[in-house]
Short mmCIF file of C-alpha atoms in Angstrom, two decimals:
data_model
loop_
_atom_site.label_atom_id
_atom_site.label_comp_id
_atom_site.label_asym_id
_atom_site.label_seq_id
_atom_site.Cartn_x
_atom_site.Cartn_y
_atom_site.Cartn_z
CA ASP T 1 83.62 114.25 112.28
CA ILE T 2 81.93 112.85 109.58
CA PRO T 3 78.55 114.59 108.80
CA TYR T 4 75.37 112.19 107.47
CA ASP T 5 72.82 114.70 105.10
CA ASN T 6 69.98 113.56 103.20
CA ALA T 7 69.67 115.64 99.93
CA ASN T 8 67.97 118.48 100.89
CA GLY T 9 70.91 119.37 102.75
CA ASN T 10 69.52 118.41 106.27
CA ARG T 11 71.52 117.12 108.86
CA MET T 12 70.78 113.18 109.76
CA ARG T 13 73.66 112.30 111.46
CA LEU T 14 77.17 113.40 113.11
CA TRP T 15 79.84 110.74 113.78
CA GLN T 16 82.58 111.88 115.58
CA TYR T 17 85.71 109.64 116.99
CA TYR T 18 88.63 109.95 118.77
CA GLU T 19 91.66 107.87 118.79
CA ASN T 20 94.49 107.18 121.35
CA GLU T 21 97.59 105.13 120.26
CA VAL T 22 100.89 103.91 121.73
CA ASN T 23 103.39 102.17 119.77
CA GLN T 24 106.13 100.47 121.08
CA THR T 25 109.08 99.05 118.58
CA LEU T 26 112.40 97.14 119.92
CA PHE T 27 114.90 95.77 117.49
CA ALA T 28 118.30 94.05 117.21
CA THR T 29 120.39 92.68 114.67
CA ILE T 30 123.67 90.73 114.14
CA THR T 31 125.49 90.64 111.33
CA HIS T 32 128.84 89.03 109.90
CA LYS T 33 130.63 89.07 106.93
CA HIS T 34 133.56 86.28 105.78
CA SER T 35 135.48 87.81 102.72
CA PHE T 36 137.59 85.41 101.16
CA ASN T 37 140.61 86.49 99.16
CA GLN T 38 139.53 86.82 95.67
CA PRO T 39 138.15 90.29 95.77
CA GLY T 40 134.24 90.36 95.86
CA HIS T 41 133.83 86.92 97.56
CA SER T 42 132.00 86.94 100.38
CA LEU T 43 129.58 85.26 102.47
CA VAL T 44 127.25 87.18 104.32
CA SER T 45 125.19 86.44 107.45
CA SER T 46 122.76 87.98 109.29
CA PHE T 47 119.78 87.66 112.50
CA ASN T 48 116.83 90.02 113.18
CA TYR T 49 114.26 90.36 115.62
CA SER T 50 112.31 93.26 115.41
CA PHE T 51 109.12 93.86 118.37
CA ARG T 52 106.26 96.00 117.88
CA ARG T 53 103.15 96.60 120.43
CA LYS T 54 100.18 98.61 119.44
CA ASP T 55 97.65 99.70 122.17
CA GLU T 56 95.16 101.80 120.24
CA VAL T 57 91.47 102.97 121.80
CA PHE T 58 88.82 104.86 119.80
CA TYR T 59 86.44 106.78 121.16
CA PHE T 60 83.08 107.12 119.15
CA THR T 61 79.95 109.45 119.27
CA ASN T 62 77.04 109.10 117.19
CA LYS T 63 74.45 112.43 117.21
CA MET T 64 71.55 110.92 115.54
CA TYR T 65 69.08 113.72 114.43
CA ASN T 66 65.87 111.93 113.37
CA PRO T 67 64.75 110.47 116.09
CA ASN T 68 66.75 112.48 118.28
CA PHE T 69 69.45 110.62 120.39
CA ILE T 70 73.38 110.17 121.10
CA GLY T 71 75.09 106.99 121.17
CA THR T 72 78.55 106.52 122.92
CA ASP T 73 80.80 103.40 122.23
CA THR T 74 84.64 102.46 122.80
CA THR T 75 86.73 99.75 120.97
CA GLY T 76 90.15 98.64 121.76
CA LEU T 77 92.89 96.83 120.05
CA LEU T 78 96.15 95.43 121.68
CA ALA T 79 98.97 93.38 118.94
CA ASP T 80 101.91 92.57 119.81
CA GLU T 81 104.41 91.40 117.03
CA ASN T 82 107.48 89.47 117.00
CA ILE T 83 109.31 88.90 114.03
CA PHE T 84 112.73 86.43 113.50
CA ASP T 85 114.45 86.91 110.57
CA LEU T 86 117.94 84.92 109.08
CA THR T 87 119.53 85.60 106.21
CA VAL T 88 122.47 83.99 104.67
CA ASP T 89 124.21 85.36 101.18
CA TYR T 90 126.68 84.12 99.45
CA SER T 91 129.04 85.96 96.41
CA LYS T 92 131.36 84.47 94.41
CA PRO T 93 133.02 86.09 91.12
CA LEU T 94 133.71 84.63 87.88
CA LYS T 95 135.37 84.76 84.56
CA SER T 96 132.54 86.62 83.39
CA GLY T 97 130.11 87.63 85.99
CA ARG T 98 129.05 86.65 89.44
CA LEU T 99 127.07 83.83 91.02
CA GLU T 100 124.87 84.63 94.10
CA VAL T 101 123.20 81.88 96.33
CA GLY T 102 121.29 82.56 99.61
CA THR T 103 118.78 81.68 102.20
CA LYS T 104 115.94 83.59 103.93
CA GLN T 105 113.98 82.14 107.27
CA ARG T 106 111.19 84.16 108.70
CA ALA T 107 108.90 83.37 111.62
CA ARG T 108 106.42 85.82 112.52
CA ILE T 109 104.13 85.34 115.43
CA PHE T 110 101.44 88.24 115.96
CA PRO T 111 98.41 87.80 118.36
CA ASN T 112 95.96 90.47 118.62
CA ASN T 113 93.07 90.87 121.09
CA ILE T 114 90.31 93.60 120.30
CA TYR T 115 87.53 94.39 122.94
CA PHE T 116 84.34 96.43 122.63
CA LYS T 117 82.53 98.29 125.08
CA PRO T 118 78.61 99.27 124.07
CA GLY T 119 77.55 102.55 125.41
CA ASP T 120 74.51 103.94 124.93
CA ASN T 121 72.63 103.21 122.11
CA SER T 122 75.77 101.26 120.55
CA ILE T 123 76.33 100.29 116.97
CA LEU T 124 79.00 97.62 118.03
CA ASP T 125 78.21 94.00 117.16
CA PRO T 126 80.01 92.26 120.19
CA GLY T 127 80.05 88.89 118.06
CA LEU T 128 83.12 90.28 116.07
CA ALA T 129 85.53 91.34 119.23
CA GLY T 130 87.71 88.55 120.52
CA SER T 131 91.36 87.07 119.74
CA ALA T 132 93.46 86.17 117.13
CA GLU T 133 96.84 85.02 116.35
CA TYR T 134 98.61 85.71 113.13
CA ARG T 135 101.39 82.80 112.45
CA GLU T 136 103.74 83.28 109.66
CA TRP T 137 106.88 80.59 108.62
CA LEU T 138 108.76 81.54 105.36
CA SER T 139 111.67 79.82 104.03
CA ALA T 140 113.41 80.78 100.77
CA VAL T 141 116.02 79.75 99.14
CA TYR T 142 117.29 81.33 95.66
CA GLY T 143 120.45 81.50 93.55
CA THR T 144 121.35 84.44 90.54
CA TYR T 145 123.73 84.04 87.57
CA ILE T 146 124.76 87.11 86.51
CA TYR T 147 127.15 86.86 82.92
CA GLU T 148 128.82 89.53 81.38
CA ARG T 149 130.20 90.47 78.33
CA LYS T 150 131.06 93.42 75.80
CA LYS T 151 127.73 92.81 73.96
CA LEU T 152 125.31 90.81 75.83
CA GLU T 153 124.38 91.09 80.14
CA LEU T 154 122.62 87.93 81.09
CA GLU T 155 121.14 87.94 84.50
CA ALA T 156 118.80 84.60 85.80
CA GLY T 157 117.83 83.52 88.83
CA LEU T 158 115.49 81.30 90.89
CA ARG T 159 113.81 81.56 93.83
CA LEU T 160 112.19 78.89 95.91
CA GLU T 161 109.80 79.91 98.03
CA TYR T 162 107.58 77.96 101.01
CA ALA T 163 105.15 79.67 103.04
CA ASN T 164 102.58 78.85 105.80
CA VAL T 165 100.43 81.24 107.47
CA ASP T 166 97.85 80.23 110.32
CA TYR T 167 95.27 82.04 111.27
CA LEU T 168 93.67 81.42 114.55
CA VAL T 169 90.54 82.62 115.28
CA ASP T 170 88.34 83.28 118.73
CA PRO T 171 86.14 80.57 118.51
CA ASN T 172 83.71 82.87 120.02
CA HIS T 173 83.96 84.72 116.77
CA SER T 174 80.32 84.99 115.09
CA VAL T 175 81.76 84.83 111.50
CA TYR T 176 85.00 83.43 110.98
CA SER T 177 86.77 79.95 112.17
CA SER T 178 90.47 79.65 111.90
CA THR T 179 91.93 78.73 108.61
CA GLY T 180 94.92 79.57 106.58
CA PHE T 181 96.82 78.78 103.68
CA ASP T 182 100.38 77.49 102.49
CA TYR T 183 102.49 77.35 98.86
CA ILE T 184 105.74 76.04 97.98
CA ASP T 185 106.57 77.73 94.71
CA PRO T 186 109.39 78.73 91.92
CA PHE T 187 109.82 82.13 91.00
CA PRO T 188 112.18 82.86 87.88
CA ASN T 189 113.88 85.92 87.26
CA VAL T 190 115.36 86.64 83.63
CA ARG T 191 116.92 89.53 82.31
CA ALA T 192 118.85 89.84 79.00
CA THR T 193 120.82 93.36 77.47
CA TRP T 194 122.33 93.17 74.29
CA LEU T 195 124.59 95.97 73.44
CA ILE T 196 123.81 97.43 69.93
CA SER T 197 126.32 100.05 70.22
CA ASN T 198 127.69 102.56 72.88
CA ASN T 199 124.50 104.67 72.89
CA SER T 200 121.57 101.84 72.32
CA ARG T 201 120.48 98.78 74.11
CA LEU T 202 118.01 96.47 73.59
CA SER T 203 116.30 94.39 77.44
CA ALA T 204 114.01 91.61 77.41
CA PHE T 205 113.03 90.82 81.25
CA TYR T 206 110.45 88.17 82.97
CA ASN T 207 109.79 87.59 86.28
CA ARG T 208 107.36 85.86 88.87
CA ARG T 209 106.18 87.11 92.18
CA VAL T 210 103.81 86.64 95.36
CA ASP T 211 102.07 89.19 97.20
CA ARG T 212 101.16 87.74 100.30
CA PRO T 213 97.86 89.11 102.11
CA ASP T 214 99.51 90.92 105.31
CA GLU T 215 97.94 90.44 108.93
CA LYS T 216 95.75 93.64 108.51
CA GLU T 217 94.15 91.85 105.05
CA LEU T 218 93.39 88.88 107.09
CA ARG T 219 92.46 90.45 110.63
CA THR T 220 88.65 89.19 111.28
CA PHE T 221 87.67 92.66 113.22
CA PRO T 222 86.03 95.37 112.10
CA THR T 223 87.20 99.19 112.17
CA TYR T 224 84.15 101.63 112.84
CA ALA T 225 85.63 104.77 111.03
CA SER T 226 82.47 105.02 109.09
CA PRO T 227 79.46 103.89 110.84
CA GLU T 228 77.88 102.77 107.92
CA ILE T 229 80.39 101.38 105.93
CA LEU T 230 81.88 98.42 108.35
CA SER T 231 85.47 97.19 107.23
CA MET T 232 86.45 93.95 108.03
CA GLY T 233 89.30 91.51 107.12
CA ASN T 234 89.54 87.72 105.87
CA PRO T 235 91.68 85.24 106.93
CA ASN T 236 90.37 83.20 104.11
CA LEU T 237 92.31 85.46 101.55
CA GLN T 238 94.80 83.38 98.95
CA PRO T 239 98.41 84.90 97.82
CA GLN T 240 98.45 86.91 94.89
CA PHE T 241 100.36 85.92 92.15
CA THR T 242 101.48 87.98 89.33
CA GLN T 243 104.09 87.06 85.77
CA SER T 244 105.30 90.36 83.51
CA VAL T 245 107.29 90.58 80.10
CA GLU T 246 108.57 93.47 79.09
CA LEU T 247 110.60 94.60 76.11
CA GLY T 248 112.61 97.09 76.25
CA PHE T 249 114.73 99.28 74.08
CA ARG T 250 117.13 102.18 75.20
CA GLN T 251 118.41 105.41 72.93
CA SER T 252 121.14 107.59 74.42
CA TRP T 253 122.84 110.89 73.17
CA SER T 254 124.73 113.63 74.46
CA GLY T 255 122.56 115.42 77.64
CA GLY T 256 119.99 112.75 77.54
CA TYR T 257 118.28 109.29 76.74
CA LEU T 258 114.99 107.90 75.18
CA TYR T 259 113.93 104.36 77.07
CA SER T 260 110.52 103.00 75.32
CA ALA T 261 109.11 99.79 76.74
CA ALA T 262 105.96 97.38 75.79
CA TYR T 263 105.09 94.96 78.60
CA HIS T 264 102.37 92.36 80.12
CA ARG T 265 101.31 91.01 82.92
CA MET T 266 98.97 88.54 84.49
CA SER T 267 97.51 88.35 87.87
CA THR T 268 95.34 85.68 89.31
CA SER T 269 93.48 85.77 92.42
CA ILE T 270 93.61 89.39 92.77
CA LEU T 271 93.78 90.91 96.20
CA THR T 272 91.09 93.59 96.10
CA LYS T 273 87.80 94.99 98.40
CA ILE T 274 84.39 94.05 97.84
CA ILE T 275 81.51 95.93 98.97
CA THR T 276 77.92 94.26 100.05
CA GLU T 277 74.97 94.71 101.93
CA GLY T 278 75.20 94.96 105.87
CA PRO T 279 72.85 93.56 107.95
CA THR T 280 70.84 96.52 108.02
CA LEU T 281 69.42 98.92 105.43
CA ASN T 282 71.32 101.76 105.83
CA LEU T 283 74.90 99.56 106.58
CA LEU T 284 77.53 97.98 104.13
CA THR T 285 80.14 95.76 104.29
CA GLN T 286 83.76 95.94 103.18
CA VAL T 287 85.53 92.78 103.06
CA ASN T 288 88.99 91.73 101.66
CA GLN T 289 88.29 89.15 98.79
CA ASN T 290 90.43 87.59 95.98
CA ALA T 291 89.06 87.97 92.48
CA ASP T 292 89.84 85.93 89.40
CA LYS T 293 92.31 87.30 86.31
CA GLY T 294 93.82 90.33 85.35
CA GLN T 295 95.92 91.55 82.50
CA ASN T 296 97.73 94.67 81.91
CA THR T 297 99.23 94.87 78.55
CA GLY T 298 100.54 98.41 77.75
CA ILE T 299 103.72 100.32 76.66
CA GLU T 300 106.38 103.36 78.54
CA LEU T 301 107.69 106.10 77.25
CA VAL T 302 110.78 107.77 79.87
CA LEU T 303 112.72 110.81 78.49
CA ASN T 304 115.73 112.05 80.20
CA GLN T 305 116.89 115.53 78.55
CA GLN T 306 119.28 118.35 79.55
CA LEU T 307 117.70 121.23 78.17
CA THR T 308 120.08 123.97 79.06
CA SER T 309 122.89 124.05 81.35
CA LYS T 310 120.65 125.08 84.13
CA ILE T 311 117.56 123.12 83.43
CA ARG T 312 117.22 119.32 83.25
CA LEU T 313 113.59 117.61 82.03
CA ASN T 314 112.57 113.96 83.24
CA ALA T 315 109.21 112.75 81.83
CA ASN T 316 107.76 109.63 81.78
CA GLY T 317 104.20 108.19 80.06
CA ASN T 318 102.43 105.08 80.35
CA ILE T 319 99.29 103.69 78.22
CA TYR T 320 97.86 100.06 79.01
CA ARG T 321 94.83 98.51 78.54
CA ASN T 322 94.04 97.12 81.95
CA ASN T 323 91.25 93.79 82.12
CA ILE T 324 89.67 92.23 84.95
CA GLY T 325 87.57 88.96 84.53
CA ALA T 326 84.69 87.81 85.67
CA PHE T 327 84.25 86.73 89.21
CA THR T 328 81.81 85.58 92.08
CA ILE T 329 82.54 86.08 96.10
CA VAL T 330 80.57 85.71 99.19
CA ASN T 331 80.80 88.54 101.88
CA ALA T 332 80.37 86.35 105.37
CA TYR T 333 79.06 88.95 106.85
CA PRO T 334 76.06 89.13 108.44
CA ASN T 335 76.51 85.50 108.70
CA ASN T 336 73.18 84.80 109.09
CA ASN T 337 72.30 86.77 105.97
CA ALA T 338 75.68 86.31 103.58
CA ALA T 339 75.99 88.63 100.49
CA THR T 340 76.83 87.47 96.85
CA PHE T 341 78.54 89.84 94.50
CA THR T 342 79.23 88.89 90.68
CA GLY T 343 81.59 91.11 89.14
CA GLU T 344 81.35 90.94 85.07
CA GLU T 345 84.42 91.01 82.77
CA GLN T 346 85.91 94.87 82.34
CA THR T 347 88.05 96.60 80.09
CA ILE T 348 89.40 99.77 79.66
CA ILE T 349 92.44 101.80 78.05
CA ALA T 350 93.86 103.90 80.89
CA GLY T 351 97.61 105.96 81.42
CA ASN T 352 99.02 108.38 83.37
CA ALA T 353 102.22 110.54 82.77
CA LYS T 354 104.55 112.57 85.21
CA VAL T 355 106.58 115.85 84.18
CA ASN T 356 109.81 116.83 86.33
CA LEU T 357 111.60 119.78 85.81
CA ILE T 358 114.96 120.69 87.87
CA ALA T 359 115.95 124.42 87.24
CA ASN T 360 118.95 125.50 88.98
CA ILE T 361 117.97 129.01 89.47
CA LEU T 362 120.69 131.00 91.74
CA LYS T 363 124.10 129.89 92.67
CA ASP T 364 123.91 126.76 94.94
CA THR T 365 119.86 127.15 94.60
CA GLU T 366 117.87 124.22 92.62
CA LEU T 367 114.05 124.28 92.04
CA GLN T 368 112.26 121.53 91.03
CA ILE T 369 108.59 121.30 90.13
CA THR T 370 106.79 117.82 89.39
CA GLY T 371 103.18 117.05 87.94
CA ILE T 372 101.18 113.91 87.50
CA TYR T 373 98.03 112.80 86.13
CA LEU T 374 96.56 109.52 86.40
CA ALA T 375 93.67 108.19 84.00
CA PRO T 376 90.30 106.96 84.88
CA ASP T 377 90.84 103.24 85.71
CA ILE T 378 88.90 100.34 86.91
CA ILE T 379 88.62 98.09 90.40
CA PRO T 380 87.42 94.42 90.23
CA GLN T 381 84.37 96.56 91.62
CA GLY T 382 83.84 99.57 89.66
CA LYS T 383 86.39 102.16 88.99
CA ILE T 384 88.64 104.92 89.88
CA LEU T 385 88.49 108.62 88.59
CA ALA T 386 91.07 110.69 87.14
CA ARG T 387 92.97 112.67 89.90
CA TYR T 388 96.45 114.86 89.42
CA SER T 389 98.62 116.64 91.63
CA ILE T 390 101.49 119.25 91.58
CA ASP T 391 104.68 119.18 93.86
CA ALA T 392 107.07 121.68 94.10
CA GLY T 393 110.81 121.96 95.83
CA LEU T 394 113.23 124.59 96.57
CA THR T 395 116.79 123.94 98.10
CA LYS T 396 119.65 126.42 99.08
CA LYS T 397 123.11 124.72 99.60
CA ILE T 398 124.88 126.78 102.83
CA GLN T 399 127.95 126.43 104.77
CA LYS T 400 130.28 125.43 101.78
CA GLY T 401 127.55 122.74 100.36
CA LYS T 402 127.48 120.96 104.32
CA GLY T 403 124.33 122.39 105.42
CA GLU T 404 121.17 122.56 102.87
CA LEU T 405 117.58 124.92 103.80
CA PHE T 406 114.85 123.73 102.00
CA ILE T 407 110.88 123.82 101.47
CA ASN T 408 108.90 121.50 99.59
CA ALA T 409 104.95 121.38 99.38
CA SER T 410 103.28 118.24 97.76
CA ASP T 411 99.97 118.11 96.23
CA ILE T 412 99.67 121.97 95.99
CA LEU T 413 95.85 122.22 94.92
CA ASN T 414 95.17 119.23 96.97
CA THR T 415 93.96 117.19 94.17
CA LEU T 416 95.14 113.78 94.89
CA VAL T 417 92.26 112.54 96.19
CA ILE T 418 91.09 108.93 94.96
CA ARG T 419 87.67 109.18 93.87
CA TYR T 420 85.59 105.44 93.39
CA GLU T 421 82.57 104.53 92.11
CA ILE T 422 81.45 101.35 93.46
CA GLU T 423 78.61 99.07 92.04
CA GLY T 424 76.84 97.07 94.54
CA THR T 425 74.02 94.62 94.01
CA THR T 426 71.75 96.46 95.09
CA PHE T 427 73.35 100.63 95.75
CA ASN T 428 75.77 102.67 93.84
CA LEU T 429 78.36 104.25 96.21
CA ILE T 430 80.53 107.08 95.31
CA SER T 431 83.43 107.88 97.75
CA ASP T 432 86.01 110.78 97.90
CA ASP T 433 89.19 109.15 99.62
CA TYR T 434 91.84 112.01 101.25
CA TYR T 435 95.07 110.87 102.07
CA GLU T 436 96.33 114.25 103.68
CA THR T 437 98.65 113.98 100.49
CA GLN T 438 98.87 118.30 100.94
CA VAL T 439 101.82 118.60 103.14
CA VAL T 440 104.30 121.72 103.40
CA ARG T 441 107.82 120.61 104.91
CA ILE T 442 110.11 123.35 105.66
CA GLY T 443 113.72 122.39 107.47
CA TYR T 444 117.50 122.05 108.12
CA GLN T 445 119.91 119.15 107.29
CA TYR T 446 123.54 119.38 107.56
CA ARG T 447 125.77 116.70 106.20
CA PHE T 448 129.16 115.86 108.49
#
């Protein structure tokens, strides 16, 4: 149930929905390994096929109190996902390290269909229903050289990747038409570690990676989980590319170590969600979009220390400068009144911390307590407020160590709520997102 009350506490609307979902999964894998005479010299090939069918139906009831009426609607989604994966990996030890090369080929076909059954006083937009098909073709080759000496460890790799994604949209769709993206790009990865002494090491890292939008982010069909914020995908999305550099130093001692690092990350075509005005005064539209550029520059500390013979502490802290560049996007829905949003450049100093305490309180009994804090941060459209959580768990080994009883609780105080403050062109939106993080588990496991 989602109630809507006005500033005086009077009920304006009660939105109710029920979901009936059936999932079917099938997968098969064939793996072959050829081992050469030299230890560690091998060729491994694998073919995997997976099928997943998703059949879900949503039943909605819209109770309005001024004026008084009840609306009923039904939406359904039927989607069949087929994935074909072929991988070949070759590894050969060398005099001072090893060489790894390989390839990955993927074909992913994902047809889906959504249908609307409008009821009384329907809020559904029939022009957004229909069929679509996601087609992904991925081809990648990689090579990695690992060099190991007494005072130096070096890993240098390169992955050359070609991707082609087509999203075929129902020609009767009222907003979007068929589109897609493709690229062929190199993705290098370099790691160098200098062993200064037995207890000290200095490391440097560099890598480039890609985050491709998933099918769900491209999907042209809306979700009506909230009647006043219509969420839609965007088949015009482009991949997000990120480059990272890091310099770290680790100092070890008897019973623990300290790792400190400075890093810088640069992203382009940032994947995000943007909310703009909808076709009516009481409707907003949330659409997946690409913002422009962003940067993170920060420092990280990781401490691991055995405090006593029975208590160990793990702690890490991270503070960084987050910068998101200015950008302008257009939300295509509604197509007769497309909304433009311009985001100004933003910068904030943010951070997070995590403390984990492990204690052997009794014989074969371990207690673990974890605390997490995340400082306020920015997103392309607004900011995320601070949040924290406390987790705890207790385990007891029995049956000569083969059996284990456990109880654990996550987010005990139910405080890990993601609170957004969204700034639109003509509105401000404050939302609290609950992700059912408060969970208690009790169980028993046995190791054969």
